[in-house]
Every structure is written in structure tokens, then in C-alpha cells.
Tab-separated table of C-alpha atoms and ligand atoms in Angstrom:
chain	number	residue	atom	x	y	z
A	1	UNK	CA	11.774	20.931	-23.441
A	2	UNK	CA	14.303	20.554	-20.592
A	3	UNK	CA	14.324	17.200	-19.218
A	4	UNK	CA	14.814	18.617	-15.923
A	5	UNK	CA	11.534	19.545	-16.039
A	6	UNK	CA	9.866	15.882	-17.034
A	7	UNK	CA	8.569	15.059	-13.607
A	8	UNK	CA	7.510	18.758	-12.517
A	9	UNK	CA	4.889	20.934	-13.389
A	10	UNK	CA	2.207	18.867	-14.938
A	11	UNK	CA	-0.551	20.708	-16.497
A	12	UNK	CA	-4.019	19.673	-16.022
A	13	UNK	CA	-4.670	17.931	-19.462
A	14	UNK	CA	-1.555	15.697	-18.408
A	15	UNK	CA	-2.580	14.661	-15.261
A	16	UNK	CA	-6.256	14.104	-17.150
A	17	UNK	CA	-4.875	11.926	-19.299
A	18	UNK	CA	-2.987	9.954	-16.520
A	19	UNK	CA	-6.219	9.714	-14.320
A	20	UNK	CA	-7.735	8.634	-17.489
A	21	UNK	CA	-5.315	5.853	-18.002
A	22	UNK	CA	-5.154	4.488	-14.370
A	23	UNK	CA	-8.882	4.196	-14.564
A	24	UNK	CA	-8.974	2.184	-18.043
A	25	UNK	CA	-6.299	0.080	-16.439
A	26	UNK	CA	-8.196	-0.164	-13.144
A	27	UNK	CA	-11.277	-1.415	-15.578
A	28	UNK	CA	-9.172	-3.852	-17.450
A	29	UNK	CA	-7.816	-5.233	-13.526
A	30	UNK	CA	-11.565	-5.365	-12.047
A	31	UNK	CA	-12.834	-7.092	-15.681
A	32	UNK	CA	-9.974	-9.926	-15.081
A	33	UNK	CA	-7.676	-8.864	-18.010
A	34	UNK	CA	-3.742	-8.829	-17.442
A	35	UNK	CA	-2.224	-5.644	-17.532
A	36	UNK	CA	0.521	-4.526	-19.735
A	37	UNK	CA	1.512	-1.011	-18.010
A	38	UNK	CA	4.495	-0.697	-20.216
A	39	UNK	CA	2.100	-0.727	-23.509
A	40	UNK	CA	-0.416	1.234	-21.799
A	41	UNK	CA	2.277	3.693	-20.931
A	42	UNK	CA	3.207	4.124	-24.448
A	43	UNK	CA	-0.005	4.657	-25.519
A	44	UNK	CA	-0.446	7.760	-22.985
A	45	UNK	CA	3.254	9.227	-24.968
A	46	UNK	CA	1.494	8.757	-27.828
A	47	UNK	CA	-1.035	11.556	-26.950
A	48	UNK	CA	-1.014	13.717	-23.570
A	49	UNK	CA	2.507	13.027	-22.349
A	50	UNK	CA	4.227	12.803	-25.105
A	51	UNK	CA	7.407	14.754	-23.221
A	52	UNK	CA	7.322	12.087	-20.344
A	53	UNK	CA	9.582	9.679	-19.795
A	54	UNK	CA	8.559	6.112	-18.969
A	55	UNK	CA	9.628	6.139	-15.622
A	56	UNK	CA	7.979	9.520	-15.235
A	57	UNK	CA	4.448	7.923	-16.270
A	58	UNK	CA	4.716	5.067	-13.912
A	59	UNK	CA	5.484	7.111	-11.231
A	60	UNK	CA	2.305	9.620	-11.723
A	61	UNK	CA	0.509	6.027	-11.706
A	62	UNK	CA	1.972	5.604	-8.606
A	63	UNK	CA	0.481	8.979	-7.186
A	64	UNK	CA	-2.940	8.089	-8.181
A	65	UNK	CA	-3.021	4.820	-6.621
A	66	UNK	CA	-1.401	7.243	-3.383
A	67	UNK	CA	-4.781	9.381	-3.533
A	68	UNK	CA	-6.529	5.986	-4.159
A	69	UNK	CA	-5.070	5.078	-0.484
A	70	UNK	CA	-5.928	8.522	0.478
A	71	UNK	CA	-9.726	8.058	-0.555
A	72	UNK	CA	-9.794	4.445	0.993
A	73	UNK	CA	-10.255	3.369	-2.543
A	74	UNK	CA	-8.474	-0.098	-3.624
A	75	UNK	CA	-5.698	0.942	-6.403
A	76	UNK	CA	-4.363	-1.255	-8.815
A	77	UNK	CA	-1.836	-3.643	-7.587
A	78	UNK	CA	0.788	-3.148	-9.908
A	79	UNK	CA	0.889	0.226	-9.041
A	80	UNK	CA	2.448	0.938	-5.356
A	81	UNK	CA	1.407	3.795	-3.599
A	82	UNK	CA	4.142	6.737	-4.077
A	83	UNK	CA	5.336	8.264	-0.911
A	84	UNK	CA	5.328	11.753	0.011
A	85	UNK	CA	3.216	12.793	-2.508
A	86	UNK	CA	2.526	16.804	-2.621
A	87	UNK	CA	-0.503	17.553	-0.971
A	88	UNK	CA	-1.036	20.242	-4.053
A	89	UNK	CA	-0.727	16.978	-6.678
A	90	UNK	CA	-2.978	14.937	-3.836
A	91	UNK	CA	-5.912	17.981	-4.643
A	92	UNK	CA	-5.532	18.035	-8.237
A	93	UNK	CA	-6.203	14.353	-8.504
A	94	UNK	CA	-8.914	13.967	-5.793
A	95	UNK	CA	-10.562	16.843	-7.878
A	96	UNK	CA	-10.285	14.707	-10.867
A	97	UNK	CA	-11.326	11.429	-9.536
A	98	UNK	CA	-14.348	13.053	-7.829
A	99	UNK	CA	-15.574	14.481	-11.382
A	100	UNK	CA	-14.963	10.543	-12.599
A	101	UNK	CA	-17.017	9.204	-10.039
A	102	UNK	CA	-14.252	8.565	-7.628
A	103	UNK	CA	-14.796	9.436	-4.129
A	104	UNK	CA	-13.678	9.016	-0.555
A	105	UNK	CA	-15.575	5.885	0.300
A	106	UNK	CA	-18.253	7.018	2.435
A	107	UNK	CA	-17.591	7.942	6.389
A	108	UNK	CA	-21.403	9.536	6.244
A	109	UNK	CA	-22.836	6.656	5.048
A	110	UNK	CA	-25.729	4.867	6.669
A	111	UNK	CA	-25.193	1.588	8.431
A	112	UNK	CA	-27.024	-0.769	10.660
A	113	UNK	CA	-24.085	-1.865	12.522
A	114	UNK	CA	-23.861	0.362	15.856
A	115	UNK	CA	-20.202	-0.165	16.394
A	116	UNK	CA	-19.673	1.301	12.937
A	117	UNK	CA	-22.535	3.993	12.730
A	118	UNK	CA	-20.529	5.085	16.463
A	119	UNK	CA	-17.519	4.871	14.659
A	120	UNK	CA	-18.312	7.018	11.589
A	121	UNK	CA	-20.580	9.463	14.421
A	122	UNK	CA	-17.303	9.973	16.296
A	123	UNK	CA	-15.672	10.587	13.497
A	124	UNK	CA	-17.883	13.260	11.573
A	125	UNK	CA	-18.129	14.943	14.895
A	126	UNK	CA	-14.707	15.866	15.457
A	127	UNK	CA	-14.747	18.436	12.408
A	128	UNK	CA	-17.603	21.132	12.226
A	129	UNK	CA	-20.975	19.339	10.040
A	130	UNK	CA	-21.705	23.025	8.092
A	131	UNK	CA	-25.175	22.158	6.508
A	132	UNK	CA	-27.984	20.449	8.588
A	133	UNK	CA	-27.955	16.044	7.390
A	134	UNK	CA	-30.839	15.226	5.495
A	135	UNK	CA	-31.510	12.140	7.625
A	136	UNK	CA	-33.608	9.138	6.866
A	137	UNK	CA	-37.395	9.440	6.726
A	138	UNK	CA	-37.801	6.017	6.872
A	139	UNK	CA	-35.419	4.097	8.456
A	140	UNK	CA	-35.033	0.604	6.339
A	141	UNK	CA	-35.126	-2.055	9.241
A	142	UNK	CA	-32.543	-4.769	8.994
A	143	UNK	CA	-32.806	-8.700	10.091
A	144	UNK	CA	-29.973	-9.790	11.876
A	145	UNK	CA	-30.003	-12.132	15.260
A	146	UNK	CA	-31.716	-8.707	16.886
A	147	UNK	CA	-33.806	-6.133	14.991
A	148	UNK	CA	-31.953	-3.156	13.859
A	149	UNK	CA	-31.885	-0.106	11.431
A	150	UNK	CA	-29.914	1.982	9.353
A	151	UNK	CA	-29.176	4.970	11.008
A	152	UNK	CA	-27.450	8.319	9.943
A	153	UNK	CA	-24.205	8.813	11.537
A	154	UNK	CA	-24.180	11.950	10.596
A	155	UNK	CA	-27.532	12.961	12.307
A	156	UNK	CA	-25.840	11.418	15.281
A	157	UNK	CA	-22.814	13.969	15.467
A	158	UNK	CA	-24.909	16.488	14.417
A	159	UNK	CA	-26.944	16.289	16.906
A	160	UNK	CA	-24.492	15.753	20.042
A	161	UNK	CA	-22.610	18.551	18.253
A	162	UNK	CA	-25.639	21.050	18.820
A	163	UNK	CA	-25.747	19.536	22.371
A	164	UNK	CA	-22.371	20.561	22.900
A	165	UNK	CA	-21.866	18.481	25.810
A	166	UNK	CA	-24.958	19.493	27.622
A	167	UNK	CA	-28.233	17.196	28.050
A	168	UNK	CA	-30.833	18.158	26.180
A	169	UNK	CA	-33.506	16.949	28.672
A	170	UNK	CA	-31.583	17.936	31.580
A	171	UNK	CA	-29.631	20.518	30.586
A	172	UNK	CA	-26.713	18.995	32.890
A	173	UNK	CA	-23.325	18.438	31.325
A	174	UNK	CA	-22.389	15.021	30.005
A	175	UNK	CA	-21.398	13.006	33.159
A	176	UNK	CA	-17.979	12.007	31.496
A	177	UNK	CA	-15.998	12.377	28.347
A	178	UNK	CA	-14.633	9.278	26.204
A	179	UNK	CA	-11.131	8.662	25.283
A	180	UNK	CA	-11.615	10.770	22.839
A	181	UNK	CA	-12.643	13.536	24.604
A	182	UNK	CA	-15.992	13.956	23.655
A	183	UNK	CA	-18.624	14.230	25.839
A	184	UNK	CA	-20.540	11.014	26.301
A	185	UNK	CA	-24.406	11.424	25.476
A	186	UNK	CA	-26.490	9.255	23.885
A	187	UNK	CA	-28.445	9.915	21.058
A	188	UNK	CA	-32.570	9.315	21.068
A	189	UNK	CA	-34.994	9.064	18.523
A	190	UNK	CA	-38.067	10.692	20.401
A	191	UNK	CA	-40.447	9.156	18.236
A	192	UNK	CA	-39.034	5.703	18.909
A	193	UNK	CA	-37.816	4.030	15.073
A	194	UNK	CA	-39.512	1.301	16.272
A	195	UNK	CA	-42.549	3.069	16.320
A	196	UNK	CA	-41.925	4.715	12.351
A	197	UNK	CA	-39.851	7.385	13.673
A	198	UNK	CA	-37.824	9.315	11.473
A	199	UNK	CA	-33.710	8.850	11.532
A	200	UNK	CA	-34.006	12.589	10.964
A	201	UNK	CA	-32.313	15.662	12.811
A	202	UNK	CA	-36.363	16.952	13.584
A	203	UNK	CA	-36.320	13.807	15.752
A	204	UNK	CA	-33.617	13.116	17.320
A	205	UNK	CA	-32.060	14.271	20.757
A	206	UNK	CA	-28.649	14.314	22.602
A	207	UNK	CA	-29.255	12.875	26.480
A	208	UNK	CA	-27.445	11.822	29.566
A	209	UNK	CA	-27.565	8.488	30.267
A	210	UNK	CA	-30.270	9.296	33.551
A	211	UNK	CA	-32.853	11.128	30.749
A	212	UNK	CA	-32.356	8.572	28.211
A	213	UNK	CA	-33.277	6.062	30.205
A	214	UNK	CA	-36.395	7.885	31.585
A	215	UNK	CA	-37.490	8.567	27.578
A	216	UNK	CA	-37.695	4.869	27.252
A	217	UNK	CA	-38.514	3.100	31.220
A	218	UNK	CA	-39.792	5.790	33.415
A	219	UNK	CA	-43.473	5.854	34.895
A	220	UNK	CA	-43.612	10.032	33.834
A	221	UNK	CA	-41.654	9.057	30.141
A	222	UNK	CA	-44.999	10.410	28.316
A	223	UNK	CA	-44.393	13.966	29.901
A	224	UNK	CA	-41.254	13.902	29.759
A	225	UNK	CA	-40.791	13.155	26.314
A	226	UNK	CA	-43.749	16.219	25.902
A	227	UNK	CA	-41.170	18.774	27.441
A	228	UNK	CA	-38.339	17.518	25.067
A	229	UNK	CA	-40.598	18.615	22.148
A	230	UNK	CA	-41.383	21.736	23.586
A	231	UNK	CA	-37.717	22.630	24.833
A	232	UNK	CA	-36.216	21.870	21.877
A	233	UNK	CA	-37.293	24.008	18.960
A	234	UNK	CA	-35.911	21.861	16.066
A	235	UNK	CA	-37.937	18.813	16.916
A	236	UNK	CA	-41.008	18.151	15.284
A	237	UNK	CA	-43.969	15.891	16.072
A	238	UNK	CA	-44.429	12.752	14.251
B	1	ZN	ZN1	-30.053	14.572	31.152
B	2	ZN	ZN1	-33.574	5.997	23.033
């Protein structure tokens, strides 16, 4: 084989094998063990990449722990995150990881903190949500010094993304946009959680600040919160 070739052109079953290797290294790390990469490297040329150089090994470690970055996933230590990596390499190896179990960590998942659930909202919303979230049926409620629960960030964007910058009690626009240049409304559960509502998509509603407030303090909320449920088609009584 030309040598030229030794860091180019992987095929799948060597970057398998590689993937395989970081994560029984990764295993031995997390399980306390010192790591010998030179000796695990060897064993690797013993099978798969038997026409790659040391150096060429360490440095496809190196790309995995990159994607590890990439996913927000803690790589091994020994192994610094290559720069530059091809984005085409960066696929292949997500795609691997992800059939080992190894996945972004999650920006959709739920949380009880409301700086984070805002956070990961914000975030899901500024890229189009294709399939409707699940939601929560039954939001778990969390002690801390105030009563919380774990709410869907997902449902959140979702929802102000169907708003589209317009009140859905109102039907006004958003009376500002954040730094971020989304529109500011405020997501309500019309069936309050507190009350055993659902964190679900069926109950939830994108308001200005003026109608949110009415849902929850105004003398005519009851009737109010009647026309909400019969304006908005997806919601549904519970
Ligand atoms: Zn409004
Ligand atoms: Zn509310």
C-alpha cells in the first residue's frame, strides 16, 4: 500500500475499529485503570489497521475525542482534541458513536431549572422543530427553596415557534424582541401544572406579557382562558 495514503481514506471497518478502541479505552479511564495507548494501539495493528502507522492511530484517537467535543461528550484526557477535523470524518464518527450509544448530550432534555429550560427553549427554537414534542403528561414536581417542575424545552420553542411572534390570546405581535432576536412571549400552561396540567403541546400557549398575566390575575381570567381553548385548535381540555 502507498504510505502516502496511511492517514487518508479510511474505510468504515477502520474507523469501527478505532471508535471501538477509544471506547474500551474510555471504559478502562471511567473504571480507574491507567491507560497504555501505545499497547492499545498495537493491538488495533494487530487487526483493523494493520496498514496504519502509530502516529496515524493516535491521531484518529484524536478525531474522536474532536467529535467527543463536538457532542459535548467528555473524551479521554490523553487524547487532545484534533483540530480541523473534516466535517465528512466528523459524520462518519457521530454516526458511529450514535449506533454505540453515544450521543450529543441532550439540548431537548427536560429540566426544572428555568434559566436552563430558557436556555435549551432558545436554543431549539432557532432551527425548525419538524415533528410535534411529545411533552410531559405529568410533569414530575421538584423540591427546591420554591416549588418547581420539569418542563419540556422543546414544547416551549415549539410552541412560540407556531406563535410566530404573534400572541395567541391577543393576536398582537410580541411587544419586543430579545437580544437574540426572537420575539419575547411567554409560554402558559392553560391548565395551570400546578393544577395537574400537562407539560404537553395540547396545553400550552405562546402570550404577551398583558394576556399572560390576565390567564393567571385577572377578574374575567375564567373566560378568558375559555376563548384560548376555543381559538386555538390544538389545545385540548384537561
Ligand atoms: Zn396578548
Ligand atoms: Zn402562566
Amino acid at each position: 500500500m502507498d504510505t502516502k495514503k496511511s492517514n487518508t481514506g479510511w474505510s468504515d471497518q477502520e474507523l469501527e475499529a478505532s471508535v471501538d478502541g477509544y471506547l474500551k479505552m474510555l471504559k478502562l479511564v471511567s473504571l480507574g485503570q491507567s491507560l497504555n495507548k501505545k499497547a492499545e494501539h498495537e493491538v488495533l495493528r494487530e487487526g483493523a489497521l494493520s496498514t496504519r502507522s502509530l502516529a496515524s492511530v493516535d491521531y484518529r484517537m484524536r478525531n474522536i475525542s474532536a467529535v467527543f467535543e463536538i457532542l459535548n461528550q467528555t473524551p479521554i484526557a490523553g487524547y487532545t482534541a484534533a483540530k480541523n477535523v473534516g466535517s465528512g470524518v466528523v459524520s462518519r464518527i457521530s454516526r458511529m458513536l450514535a449506533q454505540r450509544g453515544i450521543v450529543a448530550s441532550q439540548d431537548n432534555a427536560p429540566t426544572f431549572d428555568d434559566e436552563l429550560l430558557e436556555r435549551r427553549a432558545a436554543k431549539l427554537q432557532s432551527k425548525p422543530i419538524k415533528t410535534k414534542p411529545e411533552g410531559i403528561a405529568a410533569p414530575q414536581q421538584v423540591s427546591t427553596t420554591s416549588t418547581s417542575y420539569v418542563r419540556d424545552p422543546e414544547v416551549r420553542a415549539w410552541v412560540r415557534q407556531q406563535a410566530a411572534g404573534i400572541c395567541e390570546g391577543c393576536s398582537l405581535r410580541a411587544p419586543f424582541n430579545l437580544d437574540n432576536g426572537q420575539p419575547f412571549l411567554e409560554v402558559h400552561h392553560v391548565k395551570h401544572l400546578a393544577q395537574k396540567g400537562s407539560d404537553r403541546i395540547t396545553n400550552a400557549v405562546a402570550l404577551c406579557p398583558n394576556c399572560h398575566q390576565r390567564c393567571h390575575r385577572s377578574s374575567d381570567r375564567d373566560e378568558f382562558t375559555a376563548g384560548l381553548y376555543s381559538k386555538i385548535s390544538r389545545l385540548i381540555q384537561e
